[in-house]
PDB file of C-alpha atoms in Angstrom:
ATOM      1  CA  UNK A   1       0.000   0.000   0.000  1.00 70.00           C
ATOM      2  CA  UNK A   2       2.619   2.593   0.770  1.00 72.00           C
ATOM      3  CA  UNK A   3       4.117   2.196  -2.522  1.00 73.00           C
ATOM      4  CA  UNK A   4       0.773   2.445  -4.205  1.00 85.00           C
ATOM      5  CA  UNK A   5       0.662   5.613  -2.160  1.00 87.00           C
ATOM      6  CA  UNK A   6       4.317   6.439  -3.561  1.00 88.00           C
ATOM      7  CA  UNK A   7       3.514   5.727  -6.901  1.00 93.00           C
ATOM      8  CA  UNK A   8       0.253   7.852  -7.196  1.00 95.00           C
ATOM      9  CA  UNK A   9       1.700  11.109  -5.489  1.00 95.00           C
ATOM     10  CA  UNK A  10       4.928  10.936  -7.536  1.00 95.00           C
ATOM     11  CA  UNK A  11       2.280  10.926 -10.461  1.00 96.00           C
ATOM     12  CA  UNK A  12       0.340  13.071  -9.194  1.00 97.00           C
ATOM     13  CA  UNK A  13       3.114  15.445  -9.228  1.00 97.00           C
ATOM     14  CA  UNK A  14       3.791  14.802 -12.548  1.00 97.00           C
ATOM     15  CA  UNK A  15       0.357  15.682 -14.008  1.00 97.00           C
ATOM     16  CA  UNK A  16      -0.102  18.525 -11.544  1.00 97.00           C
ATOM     17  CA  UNK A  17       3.192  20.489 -13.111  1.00 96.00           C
ATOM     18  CA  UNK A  18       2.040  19.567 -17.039  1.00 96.00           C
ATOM     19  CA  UNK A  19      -0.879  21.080 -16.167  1.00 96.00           C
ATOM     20  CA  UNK A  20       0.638  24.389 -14.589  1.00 95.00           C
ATOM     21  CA  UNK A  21       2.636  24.277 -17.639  1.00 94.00           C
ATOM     22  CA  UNK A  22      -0.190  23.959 -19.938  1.00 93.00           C
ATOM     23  CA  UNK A  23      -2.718  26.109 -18.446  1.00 91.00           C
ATOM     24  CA  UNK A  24      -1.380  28.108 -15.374  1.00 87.00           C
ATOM     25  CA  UNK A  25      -4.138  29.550 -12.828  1.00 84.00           C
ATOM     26  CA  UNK A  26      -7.448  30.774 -14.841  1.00 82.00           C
ATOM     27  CA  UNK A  27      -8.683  33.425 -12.741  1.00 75.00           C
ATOM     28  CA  UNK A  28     -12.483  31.833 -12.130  1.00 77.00           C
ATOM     29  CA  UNK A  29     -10.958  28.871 -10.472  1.00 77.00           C
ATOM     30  CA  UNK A  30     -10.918  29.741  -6.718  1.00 79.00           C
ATOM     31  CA  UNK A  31      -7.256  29.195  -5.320  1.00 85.00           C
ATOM     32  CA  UNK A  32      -5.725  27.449  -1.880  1.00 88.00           C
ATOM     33  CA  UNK A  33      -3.620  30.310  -1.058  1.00 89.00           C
ATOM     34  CA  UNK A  34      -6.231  32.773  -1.126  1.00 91.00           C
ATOM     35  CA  UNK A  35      -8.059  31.047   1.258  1.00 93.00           C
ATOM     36  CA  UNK A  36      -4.693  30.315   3.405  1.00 95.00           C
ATOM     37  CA  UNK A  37      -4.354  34.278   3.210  1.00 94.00           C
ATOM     38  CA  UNK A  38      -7.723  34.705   4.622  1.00 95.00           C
ATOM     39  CA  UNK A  39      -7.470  32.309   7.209  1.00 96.00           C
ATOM     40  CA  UNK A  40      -3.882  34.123   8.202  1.00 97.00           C
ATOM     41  CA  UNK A  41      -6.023  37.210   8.609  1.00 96.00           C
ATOM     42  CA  UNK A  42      -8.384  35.647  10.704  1.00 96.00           C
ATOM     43  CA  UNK A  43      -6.067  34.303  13.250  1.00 96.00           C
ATOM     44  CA  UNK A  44      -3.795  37.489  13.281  1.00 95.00           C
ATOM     45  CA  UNK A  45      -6.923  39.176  14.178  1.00 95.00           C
ATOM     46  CA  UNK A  46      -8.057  36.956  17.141  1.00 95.00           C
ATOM     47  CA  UNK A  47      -4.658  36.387  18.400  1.00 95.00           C
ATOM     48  CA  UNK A  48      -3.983  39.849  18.723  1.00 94.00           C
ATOM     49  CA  UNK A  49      -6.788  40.500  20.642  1.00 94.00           C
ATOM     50  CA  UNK A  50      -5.451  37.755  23.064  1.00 94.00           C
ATOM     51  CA  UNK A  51      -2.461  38.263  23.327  1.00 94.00           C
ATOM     52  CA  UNK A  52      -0.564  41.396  25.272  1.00 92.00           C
ATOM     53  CA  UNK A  53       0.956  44.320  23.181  1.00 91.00           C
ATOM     54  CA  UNK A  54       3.901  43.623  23.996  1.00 93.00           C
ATOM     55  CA  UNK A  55       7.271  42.332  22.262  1.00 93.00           C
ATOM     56  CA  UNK A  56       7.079  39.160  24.174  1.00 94.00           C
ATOM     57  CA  UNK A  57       2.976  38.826  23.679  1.00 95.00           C
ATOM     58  CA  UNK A  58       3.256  39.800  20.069  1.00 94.00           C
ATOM     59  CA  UNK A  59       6.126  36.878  19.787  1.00 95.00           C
ATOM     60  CA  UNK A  60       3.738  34.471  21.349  1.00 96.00           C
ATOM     61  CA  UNK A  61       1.289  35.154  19.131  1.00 95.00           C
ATOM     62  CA  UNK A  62       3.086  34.852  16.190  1.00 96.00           C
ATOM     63  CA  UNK A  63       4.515  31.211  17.109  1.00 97.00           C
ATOM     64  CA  UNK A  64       0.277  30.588  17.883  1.00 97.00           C
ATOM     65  CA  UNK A  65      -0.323  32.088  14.238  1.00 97.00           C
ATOM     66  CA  UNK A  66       2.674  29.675  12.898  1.00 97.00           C
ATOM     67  CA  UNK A  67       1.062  26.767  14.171  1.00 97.00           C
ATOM     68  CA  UNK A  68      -2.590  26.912  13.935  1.00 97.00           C
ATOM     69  CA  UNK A  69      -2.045  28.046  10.177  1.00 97.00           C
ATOM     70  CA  UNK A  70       0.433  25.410   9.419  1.00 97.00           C
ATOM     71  CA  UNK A  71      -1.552  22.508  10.730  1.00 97.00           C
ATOM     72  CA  UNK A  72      -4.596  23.213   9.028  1.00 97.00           C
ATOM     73  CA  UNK A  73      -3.326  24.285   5.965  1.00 96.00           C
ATOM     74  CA  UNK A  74      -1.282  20.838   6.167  1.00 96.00           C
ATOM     75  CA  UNK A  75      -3.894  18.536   7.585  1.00 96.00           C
ATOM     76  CA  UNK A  76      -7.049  19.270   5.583  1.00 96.00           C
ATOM     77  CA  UNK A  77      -5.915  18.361   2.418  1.00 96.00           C
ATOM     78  CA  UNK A  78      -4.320  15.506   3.764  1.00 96.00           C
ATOM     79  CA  UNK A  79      -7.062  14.703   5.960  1.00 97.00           C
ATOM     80  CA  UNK A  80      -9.196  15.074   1.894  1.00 97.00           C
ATOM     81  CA  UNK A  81      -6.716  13.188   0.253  1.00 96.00           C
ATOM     82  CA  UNK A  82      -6.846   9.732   2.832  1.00 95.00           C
ATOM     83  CA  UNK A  83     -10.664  10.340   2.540  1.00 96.00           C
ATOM     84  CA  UNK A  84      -9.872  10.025  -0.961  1.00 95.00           C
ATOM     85  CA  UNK A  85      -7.267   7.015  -1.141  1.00 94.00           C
ATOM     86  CA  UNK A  86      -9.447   5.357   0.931  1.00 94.00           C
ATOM     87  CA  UNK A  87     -12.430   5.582  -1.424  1.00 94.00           C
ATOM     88  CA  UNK A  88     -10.328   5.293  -4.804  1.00 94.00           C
ATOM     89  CA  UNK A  89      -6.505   5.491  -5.657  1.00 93.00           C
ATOM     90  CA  UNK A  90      -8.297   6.927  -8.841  1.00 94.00           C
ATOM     91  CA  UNK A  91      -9.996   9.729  -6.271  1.00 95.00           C
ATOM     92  CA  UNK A  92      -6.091  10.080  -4.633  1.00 96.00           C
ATOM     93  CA  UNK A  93      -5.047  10.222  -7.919  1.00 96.00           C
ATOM     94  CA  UNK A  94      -7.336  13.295  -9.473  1.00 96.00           C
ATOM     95  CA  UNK A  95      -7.374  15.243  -5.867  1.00 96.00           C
ATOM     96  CA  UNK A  96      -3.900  15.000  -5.487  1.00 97.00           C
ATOM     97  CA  UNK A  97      -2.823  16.179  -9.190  1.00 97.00           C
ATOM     98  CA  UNK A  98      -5.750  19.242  -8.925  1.00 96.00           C
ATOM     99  CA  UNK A  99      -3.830  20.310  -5.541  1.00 96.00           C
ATOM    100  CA  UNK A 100      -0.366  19.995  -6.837  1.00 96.00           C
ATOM    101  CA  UNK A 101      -1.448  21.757 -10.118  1.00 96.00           C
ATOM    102  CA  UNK A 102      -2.541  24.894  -7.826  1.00 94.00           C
ATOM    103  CA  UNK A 103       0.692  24.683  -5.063  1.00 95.00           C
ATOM    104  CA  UNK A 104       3.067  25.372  -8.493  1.00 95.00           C
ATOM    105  CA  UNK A 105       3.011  28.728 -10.108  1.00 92.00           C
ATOM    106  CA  UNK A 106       6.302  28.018 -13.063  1.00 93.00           C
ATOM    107  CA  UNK A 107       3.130  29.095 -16.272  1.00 93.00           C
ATOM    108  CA  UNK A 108       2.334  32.499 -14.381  1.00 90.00           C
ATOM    109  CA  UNK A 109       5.317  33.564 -13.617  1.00 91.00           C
ATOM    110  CA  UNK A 110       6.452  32.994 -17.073  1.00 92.00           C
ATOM    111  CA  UNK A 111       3.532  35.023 -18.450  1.00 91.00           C
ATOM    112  CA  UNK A 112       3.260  37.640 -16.354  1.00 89.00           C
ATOM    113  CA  UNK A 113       7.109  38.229 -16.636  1.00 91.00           C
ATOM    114  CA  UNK A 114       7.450  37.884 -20.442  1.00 92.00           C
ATOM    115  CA  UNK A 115       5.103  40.721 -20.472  1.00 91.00           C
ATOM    116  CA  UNK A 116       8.192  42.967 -19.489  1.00 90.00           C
ATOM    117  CA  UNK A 117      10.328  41.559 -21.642  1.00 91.00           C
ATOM    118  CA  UNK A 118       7.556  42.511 -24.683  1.00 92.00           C
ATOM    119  CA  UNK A 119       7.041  46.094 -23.956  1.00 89.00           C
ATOM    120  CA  UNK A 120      10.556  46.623 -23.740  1.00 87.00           C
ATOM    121  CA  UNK A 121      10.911  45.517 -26.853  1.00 88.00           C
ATOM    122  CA  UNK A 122       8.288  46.990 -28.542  1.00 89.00           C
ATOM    123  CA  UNK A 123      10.134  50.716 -26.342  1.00 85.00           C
ATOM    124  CA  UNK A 124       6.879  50.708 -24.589  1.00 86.00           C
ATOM    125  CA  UNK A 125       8.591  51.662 -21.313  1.00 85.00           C
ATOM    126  CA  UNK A 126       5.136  52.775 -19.797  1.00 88.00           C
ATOM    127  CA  UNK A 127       3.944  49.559 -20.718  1.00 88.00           C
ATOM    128  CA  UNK A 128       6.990  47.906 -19.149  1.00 87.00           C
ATOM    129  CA  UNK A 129       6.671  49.833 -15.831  1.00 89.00           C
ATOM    130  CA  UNK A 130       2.788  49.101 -15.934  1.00 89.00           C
ATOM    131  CA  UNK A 131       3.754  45.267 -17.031  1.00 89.00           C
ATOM    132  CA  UNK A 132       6.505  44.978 -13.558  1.00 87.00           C
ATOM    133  CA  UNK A 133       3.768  46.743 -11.496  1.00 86.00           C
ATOM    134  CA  UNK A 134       1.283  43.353 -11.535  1.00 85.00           C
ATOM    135  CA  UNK A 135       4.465  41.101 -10.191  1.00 83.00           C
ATOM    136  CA  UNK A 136       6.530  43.010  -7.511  1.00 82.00           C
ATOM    137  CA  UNK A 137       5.111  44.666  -4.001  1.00 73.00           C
ATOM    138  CA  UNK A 138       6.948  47.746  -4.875  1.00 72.00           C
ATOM    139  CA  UNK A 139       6.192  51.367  -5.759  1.00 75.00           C
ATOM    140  CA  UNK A 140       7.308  51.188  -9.732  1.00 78.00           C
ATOM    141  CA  UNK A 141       5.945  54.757 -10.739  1.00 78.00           C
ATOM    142  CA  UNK A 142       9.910  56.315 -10.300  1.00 80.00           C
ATOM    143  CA  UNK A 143      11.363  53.660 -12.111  1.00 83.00           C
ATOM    144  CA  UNK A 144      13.470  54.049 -15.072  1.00 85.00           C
ATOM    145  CA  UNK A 145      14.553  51.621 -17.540  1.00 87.00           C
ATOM    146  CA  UNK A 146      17.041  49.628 -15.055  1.00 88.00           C
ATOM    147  CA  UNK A 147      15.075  49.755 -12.036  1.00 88.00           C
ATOM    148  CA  UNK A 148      12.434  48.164 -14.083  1.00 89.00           C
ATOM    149  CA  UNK A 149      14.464  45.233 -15.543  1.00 89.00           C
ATOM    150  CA  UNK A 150      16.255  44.842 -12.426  1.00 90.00           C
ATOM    151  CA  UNK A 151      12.541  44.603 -10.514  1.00 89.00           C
ATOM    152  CA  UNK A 152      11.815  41.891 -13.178  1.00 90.00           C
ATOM    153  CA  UNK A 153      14.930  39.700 -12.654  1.00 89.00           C
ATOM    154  CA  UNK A 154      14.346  40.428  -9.020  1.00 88.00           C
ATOM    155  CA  UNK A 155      11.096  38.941  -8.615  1.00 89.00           C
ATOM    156  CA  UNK A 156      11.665  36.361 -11.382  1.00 90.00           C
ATOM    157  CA  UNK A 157      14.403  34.971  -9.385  1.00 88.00           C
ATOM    158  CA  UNK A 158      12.593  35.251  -5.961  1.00 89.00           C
ATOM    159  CA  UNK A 159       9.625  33.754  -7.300  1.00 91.00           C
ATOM    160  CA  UNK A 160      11.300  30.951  -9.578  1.00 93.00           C
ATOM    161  CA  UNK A 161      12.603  29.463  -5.806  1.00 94.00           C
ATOM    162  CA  UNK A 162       9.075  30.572  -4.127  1.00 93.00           C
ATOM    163  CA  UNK A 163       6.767  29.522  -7.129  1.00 93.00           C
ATOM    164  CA  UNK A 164       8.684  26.635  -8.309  1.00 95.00           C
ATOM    165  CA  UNK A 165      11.339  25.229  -6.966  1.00 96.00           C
ATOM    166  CA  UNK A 166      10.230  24.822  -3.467  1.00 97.00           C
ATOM    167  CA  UNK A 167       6.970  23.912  -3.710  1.00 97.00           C
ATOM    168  CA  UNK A 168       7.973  21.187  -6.367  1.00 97.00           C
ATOM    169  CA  UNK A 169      10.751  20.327  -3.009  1.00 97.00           C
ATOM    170  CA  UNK A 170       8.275  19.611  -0.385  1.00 97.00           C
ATOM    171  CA  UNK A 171       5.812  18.417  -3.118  1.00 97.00           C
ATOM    172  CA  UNK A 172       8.390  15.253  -3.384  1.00 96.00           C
ATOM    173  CA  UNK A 173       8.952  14.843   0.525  1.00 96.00           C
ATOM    174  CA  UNK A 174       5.341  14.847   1.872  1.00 95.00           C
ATOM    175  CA  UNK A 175       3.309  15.245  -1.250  1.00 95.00           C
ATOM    176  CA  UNK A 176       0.394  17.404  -1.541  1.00 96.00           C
ATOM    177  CA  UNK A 177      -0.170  18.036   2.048  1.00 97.00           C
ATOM    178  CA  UNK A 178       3.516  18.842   2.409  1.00 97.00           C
ATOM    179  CA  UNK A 179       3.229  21.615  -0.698  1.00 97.00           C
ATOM    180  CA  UNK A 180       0.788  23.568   0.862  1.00 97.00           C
ATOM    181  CA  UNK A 181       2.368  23.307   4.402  1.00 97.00           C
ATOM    182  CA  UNK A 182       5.028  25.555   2.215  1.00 97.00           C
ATOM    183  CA  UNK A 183       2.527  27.465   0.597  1.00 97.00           C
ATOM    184  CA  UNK A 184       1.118  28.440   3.563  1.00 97.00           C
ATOM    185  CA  UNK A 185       4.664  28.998   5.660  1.00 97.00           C
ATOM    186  CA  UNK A 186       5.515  31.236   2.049  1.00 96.00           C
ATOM    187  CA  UNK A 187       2.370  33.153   2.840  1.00 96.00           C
ATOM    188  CA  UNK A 188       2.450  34.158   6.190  1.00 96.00           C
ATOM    189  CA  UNK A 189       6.123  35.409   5.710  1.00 94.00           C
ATOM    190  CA  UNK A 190       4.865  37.639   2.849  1.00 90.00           C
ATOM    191  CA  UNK A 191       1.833  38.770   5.184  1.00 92.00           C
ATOM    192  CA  UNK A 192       3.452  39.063   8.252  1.00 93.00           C
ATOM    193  CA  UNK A 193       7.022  38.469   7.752  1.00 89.00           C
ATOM    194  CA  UNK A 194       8.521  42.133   8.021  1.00 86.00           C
ATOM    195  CA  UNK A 195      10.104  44.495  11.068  1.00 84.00           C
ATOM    196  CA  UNK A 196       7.875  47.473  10.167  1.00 81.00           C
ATOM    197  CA  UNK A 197       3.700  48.164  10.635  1.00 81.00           C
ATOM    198  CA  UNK A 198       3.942  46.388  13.796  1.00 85.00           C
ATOM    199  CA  UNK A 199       5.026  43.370  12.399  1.00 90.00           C
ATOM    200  CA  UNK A 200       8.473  43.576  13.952  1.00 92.00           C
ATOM    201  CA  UNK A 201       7.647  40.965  16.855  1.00 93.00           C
ATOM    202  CA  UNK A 202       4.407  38.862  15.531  1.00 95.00           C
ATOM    203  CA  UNK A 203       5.754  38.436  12.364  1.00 93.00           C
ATOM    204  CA  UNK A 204       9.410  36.922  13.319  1.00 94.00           C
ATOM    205  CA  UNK A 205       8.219  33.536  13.678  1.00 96.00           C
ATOM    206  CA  UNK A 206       6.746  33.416  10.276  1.00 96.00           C
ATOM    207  CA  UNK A 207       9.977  35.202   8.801  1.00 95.00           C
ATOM    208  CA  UNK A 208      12.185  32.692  10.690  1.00 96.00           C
ATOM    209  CA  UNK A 209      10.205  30.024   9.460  1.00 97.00           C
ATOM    210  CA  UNK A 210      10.084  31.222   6.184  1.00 96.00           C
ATOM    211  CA  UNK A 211      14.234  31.200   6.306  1.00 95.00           C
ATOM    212  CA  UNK A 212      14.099  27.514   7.355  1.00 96.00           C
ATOM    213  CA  UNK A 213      12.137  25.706   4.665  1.00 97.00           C
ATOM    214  CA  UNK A 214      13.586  27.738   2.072  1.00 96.00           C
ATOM    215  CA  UNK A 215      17.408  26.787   2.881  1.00 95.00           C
ATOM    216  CA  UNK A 216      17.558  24.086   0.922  1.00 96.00           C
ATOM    217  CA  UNK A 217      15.276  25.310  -1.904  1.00 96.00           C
ATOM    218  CA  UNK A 218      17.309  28.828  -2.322  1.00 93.00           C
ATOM    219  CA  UNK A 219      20.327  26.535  -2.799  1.00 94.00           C
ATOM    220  CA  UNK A 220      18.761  24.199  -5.291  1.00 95.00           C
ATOM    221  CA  UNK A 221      17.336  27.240  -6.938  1.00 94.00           C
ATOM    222  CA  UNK A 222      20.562  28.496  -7.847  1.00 92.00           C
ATOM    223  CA  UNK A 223      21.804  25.482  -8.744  1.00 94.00           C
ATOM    224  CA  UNK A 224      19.648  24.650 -11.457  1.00 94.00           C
ATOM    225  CA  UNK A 225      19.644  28.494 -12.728  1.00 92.00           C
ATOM    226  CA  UNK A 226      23.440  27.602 -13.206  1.00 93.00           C
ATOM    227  CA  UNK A 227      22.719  24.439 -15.177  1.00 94.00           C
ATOM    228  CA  UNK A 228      20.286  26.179 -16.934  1.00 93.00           C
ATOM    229  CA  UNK A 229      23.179  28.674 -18.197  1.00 92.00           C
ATOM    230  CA  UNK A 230      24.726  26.068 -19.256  1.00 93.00           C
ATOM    231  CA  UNK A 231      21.811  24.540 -21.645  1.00 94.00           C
ATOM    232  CA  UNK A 232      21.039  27.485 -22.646  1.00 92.00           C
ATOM    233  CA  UNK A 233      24.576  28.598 -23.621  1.00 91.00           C
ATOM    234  CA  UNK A 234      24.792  31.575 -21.881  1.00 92.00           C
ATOM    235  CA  UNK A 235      28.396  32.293 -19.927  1.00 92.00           C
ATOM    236  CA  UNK A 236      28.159  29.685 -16.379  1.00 90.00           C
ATOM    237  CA  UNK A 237      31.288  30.574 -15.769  1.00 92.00           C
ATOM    238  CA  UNK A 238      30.609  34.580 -15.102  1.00 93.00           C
ATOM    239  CA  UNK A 239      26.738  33.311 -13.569  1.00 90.00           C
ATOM    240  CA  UNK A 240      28.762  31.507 -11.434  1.00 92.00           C
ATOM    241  CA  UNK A 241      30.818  34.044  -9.740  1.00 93.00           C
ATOM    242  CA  UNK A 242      28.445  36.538  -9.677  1.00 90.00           C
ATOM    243  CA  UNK A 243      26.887  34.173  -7.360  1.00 90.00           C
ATOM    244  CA  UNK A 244      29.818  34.013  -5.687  1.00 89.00           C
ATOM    245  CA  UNK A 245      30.222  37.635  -5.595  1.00 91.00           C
ATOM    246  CA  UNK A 246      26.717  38.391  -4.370  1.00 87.00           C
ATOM    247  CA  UNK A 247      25.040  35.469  -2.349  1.00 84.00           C
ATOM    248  CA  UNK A 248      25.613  37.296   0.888  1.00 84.00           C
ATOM    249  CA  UNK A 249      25.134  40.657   0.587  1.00 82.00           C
ATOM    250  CA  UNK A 250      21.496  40.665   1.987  1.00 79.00           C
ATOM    251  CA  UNK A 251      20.186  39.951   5.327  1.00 79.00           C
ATOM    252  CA  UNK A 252      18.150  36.865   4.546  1.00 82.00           C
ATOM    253  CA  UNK A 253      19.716  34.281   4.893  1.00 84.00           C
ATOM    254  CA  UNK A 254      19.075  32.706   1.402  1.00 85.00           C
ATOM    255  CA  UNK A 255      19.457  35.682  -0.663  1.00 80.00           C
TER     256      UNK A 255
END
């Protein structure tokens, strides 16, 4: 049974990243993270009425939000998918695919990037600052040419480890249940996850949390954008020391 089990979530992967591929996220199909953000808005609320304002309250509460979030966002799709294997391997099958199809986000970013890329070469630099506005959390209105390509390769590269690479890493170690457990670790940290708007105490449990389960993925990240230089037939040798030259010089721990 628990290679059945193997066998249908390593498909499941499979068929869940062909699909991202083929089709991305259409907009009328309601999306898991958007309910994981609500339900990170709904505990931050409660648990800040609990708990004291103060650093050591707000702390506490954010380790609370950490863990009530993670568990659910973990255990009801795998709570759906045993339902599921229990009924069918079929069932496991489709549920599982549809979930891993929504944790990966590799046909988005590629549109919504390549949009950029277009306007700049059509000169529409408007267009290009517009284009970057819909992908990074940023004020792009000053931008000039650079800033906006560098905002593009920016949030390409964050996103490429965020969108892609991780989830398709914890995808692969606990399947479905284990993608959106990132998914929903990602999302707090992009909620919560910064020292300013009173975030600086309740949200360092999500950031730190955040820095964990991406170690490994950061890494991997810029592994395969290496190898990727190399099929491509770009220069590894100069990606590769830029690396070098720049890995560190940013607070995060997998910059």
């Amino acid at each position: 049974m628990a290679l059945t089990l193997f066998r249908l979530t390593f498909y499941s992967i499979l068929i869940g990243f062909l699909i991202d591929l083929l089709i991305g996220d259409p907009r009328p199909i309601p999306h898991p993270v958007v309910a994981i953000g609500k339900l990170i808005s709904v505990f931050e609320k409660g648990l800040r009425k609990i708990f004291p304002k103060t650093p050591a309250g707000e702390t506490a509460g954010g380790v609370f939000l950490v863990f009530f979030v993670c568990i659910l966002s973990a255990g009801i799709p795998a709570g759906l998918l045993a339902l599921c294997f229990w009924w069918s391997p079929y069932a496991y099958l489709a549920l599982s695919s549809v979930f891993c199809w929504q944790i990966l986000a590799a046909h988005s970013l590629r549109k919504e990037s390549c949009k950029v890329y277009k306007k700049f070469c059509e000169g529409d630099v408007e267009g290009a600052r517009y284009a970057v506005s819909m992908i990074v959390g940023r004020d792009t209105s000053v931008l000039d040419e650079a800033g906006i390509a560098r905002a593009a390769v920016e949030t390409v590269a964050e996103n490429t480890s965020d969108g892609v690479i991780a989830p398709l890493f914890f995808l692969f170690l606990g399947g479905a249940a284990g993608g959106f457990l990132y998914k929903a670790i990602n999302t707090m940290d992009s909620m919560v996850g910064y020292k300013e708007n009173g975030y600086l105490y309740f949200g360092k449990a999500a950031a730190r949390t955040d820095d964990v389960f991406n170690y490994i993925p950061a890494r991997l990240s810029a592994l395969f954008m290496l190898l990727a230089s190399v099929i491509l037939q770009y220069r590894p040798c100069n990606a590769f020391r830029i690396w070098r030259r720049d890995r560190r010089k940013h607070a995060s721990p997998n910059s």
